CSV table of C-alpha atoms in Angstrom, one decimal:
chain,number,residue,atom,x,y,z
A,384,THR,CA,51.6,172.7,70.3
A,385,PRO,CA,52.6,168.9,70.5
A,386,GLY,CA,50.5,167.3,73.4
A,387,VAL,CA,47.7,169.8,73.1
A,388,SER,CA,44.8,169.0,70.8
A,389,SER,CA,41.1,170.0,70.7
A,390,ALA,CA,39.9,166.4,70.9
A,391,SER,CA,38.2,167.2,74.3
A,392,ASN,CA,36.9,170.4,73.2
A,393,SER,CA,33.5,171.4,74.1
A,394,LEU,CA,33.2,174.8,72.7
A,395,SER,CA,29.6,176.0,72.1
A,396,GLU,CA,28.9,177.8,68.8
A,397,SER,CA,30.1,181.1,70.1
A,398,TYR,CA,33.9,181.5,70.3
A,399,PRO,CA,35.6,182.3,73.5
A,400,ASN,CA,37.8,185.5,74.3
A,401,ILE,CA,41.5,185.0,73.7
A,402,VAL,CA,44.1,186.7,75.8
A,403,VAL,CA,47.8,186.2,74.7
A,404,PHE,CA,49.9,187.6,77.7
A,405,THR,CA,53.6,188.0,76.9
A,406,ALA,CA,56.3,189.0,79.3
A,407,ASP,CA,59.5,190.4,78.4
A,408,GLY,CA,62.6,188.1,79.1
A,409,VAL,CA,61.2,185.7,81.5
A,410,ASN,CA,63.1,182.5,81.8
A,411,ALA,CA,61.2,179.3,83.0
A,412,GLU,CA,64.0,178.4,85.4
A,413,ASN,CA,63.1,181.5,87.5
A,414,MET,CA,59.5,180.5,88.0
A,415,SER,CA,58.6,178.3,90.9
A,416,LEU,CA,55.8,176.8,88.7
A,417,TYR,CA,58.5,175.4,86.8
A,418,GLY,CA,60.6,174.1,89.9
A,419,TYR,CA,62.6,177.3,90.8
A,420,GLU,CA,63.7,177.0,94.5
A,421,ARG,CA,62.2,180.6,95.3
A,422,GLU,CA,58.6,181.2,95.2
A,423,THR,CA,58.2,183.7,92.3
A,424,THR,CA,54.8,182.6,90.9
A,425,PRO,CA,52.5,182.0,93.9
A,426,PHE,CA,49.3,182.6,91.8
A,427,LEU,CA,50.2,180.4,89.0
A,428,ASP,CA,51.3,177.7,91.5
A,429,SER,CA,47.7,177.8,93.0
A,430,GLN,CA,46.2,177.3,89.4
A,431,LYS,CA,48.5,174.6,88.5
A,432,SER,CA,45.9,172.0,88.1
A,433,LYS,CA,44.0,174.3,85.7
A,434,LEU,CA,46.8,174.8,83.3
A,435,ILE,CA,48.4,173.0,80.5
A,436,ILE,CA,52.1,173.6,81.2
A,437,ILE,CA,54.5,173.3,78.2
A,438,GLN,CA,57.8,172.2,79.7
A,439,ASN,CA,60.2,172.9,76.8
A,440,HIS,CA,59.2,176.2,75.0
A,441,PHE,CA,61.8,178.3,73.2
A,442,THR,CA,61.7,181.5,71.3
A,443,SER,CA,61.9,181.8,67.4
A,444,SER,CA,63.9,184.9,67.7
A,445,GLY,CA,66.3,186.7,70.4
A,446,ASN,CA,64.7,190.0,69.7
A,447,THR,CA,61.1,191.0,71.0
A,448,THR,CA,60.0,192.3,67.5
A,449,GLY,CA,60.9,189.3,65.7
A,450,SER,CA,59.5,186.9,68.3
A,451,ILE,CA,56.1,188.7,68.7
A,452,VAL,CA,55.7,188.8,64.8
A,453,SER,CA,56.3,185.1,64.8
A,454,MET,CA,53.6,184.6,67.4
A,455,MET,CA,51.2,186.5,65.2
A,456,THR,CA,52.2,185.0,62.0
A,457,GLY,CA,53.3,181.4,62.7
A,458,LYS,CA,56.3,182.2,60.4
A,459,TYR,CA,60.1,182.1,61.1
A,460,PRO,CA,61.8,185.6,61.0
A,461,THR,CA,63.9,184.0,58.3
A,462,THR,CA,60.6,184.0,56.1
A,463,THR,CA,59.2,187.4,57.2
A,464,ARG,CA,62.6,189.1,57.5
A,465,VAL,CA,61.4,190.7,60.6
A,466,LEU,CA,63.8,190.9,63.5
A,467,TYR,CA,64.1,194.3,64.8
A,468,PRO,CA,62.6,197.9,63.9
A,469,PRO,CA,62.5,199.2,61.3
A,470,ASP,CA,61.9,195.7,59.9
A,471,LEU,CA,58.3,195.1,58.7
A,472,LEU,CA,56.1,192.7,57.1
A,473,ARG,CA,55.8,192.9,53.4
A,474,GLY,CA,53.7,191.3,50.7
A,475,MET,CA,51.5,188.3,51.6
A,476,ASP,CA,53.2,188.1,55.1
A,477,SER,CA,51.5,191.3,56.1
A,478,THR,CA,48.0,189.8,55.7
A,479,GLU,CA,48.7,186.2,56.7
A,480,HIS,CA,48.4,186.3,60.6
A,481,LEU,CA,46.4,185.1,63.5
A,482,PRO,CA,44.6,188.4,64.3
A,483,GLY,CA,43.4,188.6,60.8
A,484,ILE,CA,41.9,185.2,60.8
A,485,LEU,CA,40.2,185.9,64.1
A,486,LYS,CA,38.9,189.1,62.7
A,487,GLY,CA,37.2,187.0,60.0
A,488,LEU,CA,35.6,184.8,62.7
A,489,GLY,CA,34.0,188.1,64.2
A,490,TYR,CA,36.5,189.0,66.9
A,491,TYR,CA,37.3,192.5,68.0
A,492,THR,CA,41.1,192.5,68.2
A,493,ALA,CA,43.3,194.9,70.3
A,494,GLN,CA,47.0,195.1,71.3
A,495,TYR,CA,48.4,196.8,74.2
A,496,ALA,CA,52.3,196.7,74.2
A,497,VAL,CA,55.0,199.2,73.6
A,498,ASP,CA,55.2,201.6,70.8
A,499,HIS,CA,57.7,200.9,68.0
A,500,TYR,CA,59.0,197.6,69.2
A,501,ILE,CA,55.7,195.8,69.5
A,502,ASP,CA,53.1,197.7,67.4
A,503,SER,CA,50.9,196.2,64.5
A,504,THR,CA,51.2,199.5,62.6
A,505,ALA,CA,55.0,199.7,62.8
A,506,GLN,CA,55.3,196.0,61.8
A,507,ASN,CA,52.7,196.3,59.1
A,508,LEU,CA,50.2,193.6,60.1
A,509,GLN,CA,47.5,194.7,57.7
A,510,TYR,CA,43.9,194.3,58.6
A,511,GLY,CA,44.9,192.7,62.0
A,512,PHE,CA,44.2,194.8,65.1
A,513,ASP,CA,41.2,197.1,65.4
A,514,GLU,CA,43.3,199.1,68.0
A,515,SER,CA,47.0,199.0,68.8
A,516,ASN,CA,48.7,200.9,71.5
A,517,GLU,CA,45.9,203.4,71.9
A,518,ASN,CA,45.5,203.9,68.1
A,519,GLN,CA,42.2,203.1,66.5
A,520,LYS,CA,43.0,201.5,63.2
A,521,GLN,CA,39.6,202.6,61.8
A,522,VAL,CA,40.2,206.1,62.3
A,523,LEU,CA,43.7,206.3,60.5
A,524,PHE,CA,42.5,207.9,57.2
A,525,THR,CA,45.5,207.0,55.2
A,526,ASN,CA,45.4,203.4,56.5
A,527,ASN,CA,42.1,202.9,55.0
A,528,TYR,CA,42.2,205.0,51.9
A,529,ILE,CA,45.5,204.2,50.4
A,530,ASN,CA,45.8,200.5,51.2
A,531,ASN,CA,44.6,199.5,47.7
A,532,ARG,CA,45.7,202.7,45.8
A,533,PHE,CA,49.3,203.0,46.3
A,534,PRO,CA,52.6,200.7,46.1
A,535,GLU,CA,53.5,199.1,49.2
A,536,ASN,CA,56.6,201.4,50.2
A,537,SER,CA,54.5,204.5,49.3
A,538,ARG,CA,51.6,203.3,51.5
A,539,LEU,CA,53.8,202.7,54.6
A,540,PHE,CA,55.6,206.1,54.1
A,541,LEU,CA,52.3,207.9,54.1
A,542,ILE,CA,50.8,205.9,56.9
A,543,GLU,CA,54.0,206.9,58.9
A,544,ILE,CA,53.8,210.5,58.1
A,545,GLU,CA,50.1,210.4,59.3
A,546,ILE,CA,50.9,208.8,62.6
A,547,ARG,CA,53.7,211.1,63.4
A,548,LEU,CA,51.7,214.3,62.6
A,549,VAL,CA,48.7,213.0,64.7
A,550,THR,CA,51.3,212.2,67.6
A,551,ARG,CA,52.8,215.7,67.5
A,552,LEU,CA,49.5,217.4,67.1
A,553,LYS,CA,48.1,215.6,70.3
A,554,HIS,CA,51.4,216.6,72.0
A,555,MET,CA,50.8,220.4,70.9
A,556,PHE,CA,47.3,220.5,72.3
A,557,PHE,CA,48.3,218.6,75.5
A,558,VAL,CA,46.1,215.5,74.6
A,559,ASN,CA,49.1,213.1,74.9
A,560,THR,CA,52.7,213.6,75.7
A,561,ILE,CA,55.3,212.3,73.3
A,562,GLU,CA,57.6,209.5,74.7
A,563,ASN,CA,60.9,208.5,73.4
A,564,THR,CA,60.5,204.8,73.5
A,565,PHE,CA,64.1,204.0,72.8
A,566,LEU,CA,65.1,206.0,76.1
A,567,GLN,CA,62.3,204.5,78.1
A,568,ILE,CA,63.4,200.9,77.3
A,569,THR,CA,67.1,201.5,77.6
A,570,LYS,CA,67.6,204.2,80.2
A,571,ILE,CA,64.5,205.1,82.2
A,572,GLN,CA,62.8,201.8,82.5
A,573,ARG,CA,60.0,202.9,84.7
A,574,ASN,CA,56.3,203.5,84.3
A,575,PHE,CA,55.5,201.0,81.8
A,576,ASP,CA,52.0,201.0,83.0
A,577,ASP,CA,51.8,197.2,82.8
A,578,THR,CA,48.9,197.0,85.2
A,579,GLU,CA,46.8,199.7,83.2
A,580,LYS,CA,47.2,197.1,80.2
A,581,VAL,CA,45.4,194.4,82.3
A,582,ILE,CA,42.8,197.0,83.2
A,583,LYS,CA,42.1,198.0,79.6
A,584,LEU,CA,42.0,194.3,78.6
A,585,ILE,CA,39.3,193.5,81.2
A,586,ASP,CA,37.4,196.8,80.2
A,587,VAL,CA,37.5,196.0,76.5
A,588,ILE,CA,36.0,192.4,77.1
A,589,LYS,CA,33.3,193.9,79.4
A,590,ARG,CA,32.2,196.4,76.9
A,591,LYS,CA,32.3,194.3,73.7
A,592,SER,CA,29.3,191.9,72.8
A,593,GLU,CA,31.5,190.1,70.1
A,594,PRO,CA,34.3,187.8,71.2
A,595,VAL,CA,37.7,189.5,71.9
A,596,PHE,CA,41.3,188.7,71.1
A,597,ILE,CA,43.8,190.7,72.9
A,598,HIS,CA,47.6,190.7,73.1
A,599,ILE,CA,49.3,192.4,76.1
A,600,HIS,CA,53.0,192.6,76.6
A,601,TRP,CA,54.3,193.2,80.1
A,602,MET,CA,57.5,195.1,80.3
A,603,GLY,CA,58.5,195.2,83.9
A,604,THR,CA,60.8,192.2,83.4
A,605,HIS,CA,62.6,194.0,80.6
A,606,GLY,CA,66.3,194.4,81.6
A,607,SER,CA,69.1,195.3,82.2
A,608,LYS,CA,67.6,197.1,85.3
A,609,PHE,CA,64.4,196.3,87.1
A,610,PHE,CA,62.1,198.4,89.1
A,611,PRO,CA,59.6,196.0,90.7
A,612,ASP,CA,56.7,197.0,92.9
A,613,THR,CA,57.5,193.7,95.0
A,614,VAL,CA,60.3,193.9,97.6
A,615,LYS,CA,60.8,190.1,98.7
A,616,TYR,CA,64.2,189.1,97.5
A,617,SER,CA,65.6,192.6,96.6
A,618,ILE,CA,65.3,194.1,100.3
A,619,GLY,CA,68.2,196.5,100.9
A,620,ILE,CA,69.1,196.8,97.3
A,621,ASP,CA,69.2,200.5,96.1
A,622,ARG,CA,67.4,200.4,92.9
A,623,ASP,CA,68.8,203.8,91.6
A,624,SER,CA,72.4,202.4,91.8
A,625,GLN,CA,71.5,198.8,91.2
A,626,PRO,CA,73.9,196.5,89.2
A,627,LEU,CA,72.9,195.3,85.8
A,628,TRP,CA,71.0,192.1,85.6
A,629,ASN,CA,70.5,191.7,89.4
A,630,LEU,CA,68.9,188.5,90.2
A,631,GLU,CA,67.0,189.5,93.3
A,632,LEU,CA,65.3,192.4,91.4
A,633,TYR,CA,64.7,190.1,88.5
A,634,ASP,CA,62.9,187.5,90.8
A,635,ASP,CA,60.8,190.2,92.3
A,636,ALA,CA,59.9,191.6,88.8
A,637,ILE,CA,58.6,187.9,88.0
A,638,ILE,CA,56.5,188.2,91.0
A,639,ASP,CA,54.9,191.2,89.7
A,640,VAL,CA,54.1,189.4,86.3
A,641,ASP,CA,52.3,186.7,88.5
A,642,ALA,CA,50.5,189.5,90.3
A,643,GLY,CA,49.6,190.9,86.9
A,644,LEU,CA,48.1,187.4,85.9
A,645,LYS,CA,46.1,187.3,89.1
A,646,LEU,CA,44.6,190.6,88.4
A,647,LEU,CA,43.6,189.3,84.9
A,648,PHE,CA,42.0,186.1,86.2
A,649,ASP,CA,40.2,188.0,89.1
A,650,GLY,CA,39.0,190.7,86.8
A,651,LEU,CA,37.6,188.2,84.3
A,652,SER,CA,35.9,186.4,87.0
A,653,GLU,CA,34.3,189.6,88.3
A,654,ILE,CA,32.7,190.2,84.9
A,655,ASP,CA,31.8,186.5,84.7
A,656,GLU,CA,34.0,186.0,81.6
A,657,LEU,CA,36.7,183.8,83.0
A,658,GLU,CA,35.2,180.6,81.9
A,659,ASN,CA,34.7,182.1,78.4
A,660,THR,CA,38.2,183.1,78.1
A,661,MET,CA,41.4,181.4,76.9
A,662,VAL,CA,44.6,182.7,78.4
A,663,LEU,CA,47.9,181.9,77.0
A,664,PHE,CA,51.0,183.2,79.0
A,665,THR,CA,54.5,183.1,77.6
A,666,SER,CA,57.6,185.2,76.9
A,667,ASP,CA,59.1,186.9,74.0
A,668,HIS,CA,62.8,185.6,74.6
A,669,GLY,CA,65.0,184.6,77.4
A,670,GLN,CA,66.9,187.1,79.9
A,671,GLN,CA,69.5,188.9,78.1
A,672,TRP,CA,67.8,188.2,74.8
A,673,SER,CA,68.9,184.7,74.8
A,674,VAL,CA,67.5,182.0,72.4
A,675,ASP,CA,68.4,178.8,74.2
A,676,ASP,CA,66.8,179.3,77.6
A,677,ARG,CA,63.5,177.6,78.3
A,678,LEU,CA,60.6,180.0,78.5
A,679,PRO,CA,57.2,179.6,80.0
A,680,LEU,CA,54.2,178.5,77.9
A,681,LEU,CA,51.1,178.1,79.8
A,682,ILE,CA,47.5,177.6,78.6
A,683,TYR,CA,44.2,178.3,80.6
A,684,ALA,CA,41.4,177.0,78.3
A,685,PRO,CA,38.4,175.9,80.6
A,686,PHE,CA,36.6,174.3,77.6
A,687,ILE,CA,39.0,171.7,77.1
A,688,LYS,CA,40.4,169.0,79.5
A,689,ALA,CA,43.6,170.1,81.0
A,690,GLN,CA,46.4,167.6,80.1
A,691,SER,CA,49.7,166.8,81.6
A,692,SER,CA,52.9,168.7,81.0
A,693,PRO,CA,53.8,168.1,77.3
A,694,THR,CA,57.6,167.8,76.9
A,695,ASP,CA,57.9,168.2,73.2
A,696,ASN,CA,60.0,171.1,72.1
A,697,THR,CA,57.9,174.0,71.0
A,698,GLN,CA,58.5,177.5,69.7
A,699,SER,CA,56.7,180.8,69.2
A,700,ILE,CA,55.6,179.9,65.7
A,701,ASP,CA,53.6,177.1,67.2
A,702,ILE,CA,51.2,179.4,69.1
A,703,PRO,CA,48.8,180.6,66.2
A,704,PRO,CA,48.2,177.1,65.0
A,705,THR,CA,47.8,175.8,68.5
A,706,ILE,CA,45.2,178.5,69.1
A,707,LEU,CA,43.3,177.7,66.0
A,708,ASP,CA,43.5,173.9,66.9
A,709,LEU,CA,41.8,174.6,70.3
A,710,LEU,CA,39.1,176.7,68.5
A,711,ASN,CA,38.4,173.9,66.0
A,712,VAL,CA,39.4,176.3,63.2
A,713,GLU,CA,41.1,175.3,60.1
A,714,GLN,CA,44.9,176.1,59.9
A,715,PRO,CA,45.8,177.9,56.7
């Protein structure tokens, strides 16, 4: 990212934990941290002096899948051809990505997002995440056995069969209930368990002895309807019959994201890992899947000297090289 460098990096020999916290469809213009007239980010406002705040950040894709894949690979969707499921990474693109590089440095990697749309198995990030959306990669037999034994299309087909069989068997034996992800994000839009993702993140960092890289994706700000826990600006609005893209509910949903970030920082502090963790917060695209709205990009990196607000334009593809630069790791 222009304006952010590792010149003042004071990393020890061990690498820090890294958290990439993305929230769905959040415009910077609706965050008080970026000058919005409503107070929607009270926690981030209180941490302003500790953050690197990128002023002009934009998405590389108007679709969540394409944007997140760009964040993981540092490549444009026009290169990877990944915009929306069932698009997936192919060839060298499937193995050239940030989580794979970090695994090579000894990181444990995990992703808590949403099935189908943000899932390293569905998008074919090979050798990237140790676990993704509750699936432990090392226990997927076909994922390990056939990677070097079958052509790419056959390999992906067999892995998909295994995942579907395991999912259905778990449903049959009352281990996990199958959810229709499409219905969840288009009609139901409740019970995203966003807070649980933060709690799992903290638990993983607490349990692991090696450095941890975790990506979580917060879905509560996903439109066109919102069901935030916060009731500040949306008092009196019937949520069951709410109009689409209601501003008051949207702003309250952003307050929920801010509360989630506070939960993250407080949790890391309680386990004495806050000063050993880099946190990067951003969004996948603008509200209503726009590509020209400014997005937030905030970096908390206690091992470097926080700089003023860089104003150069940045995109999703800039995130992987920026993280590697802050780690003093060579960028491929």
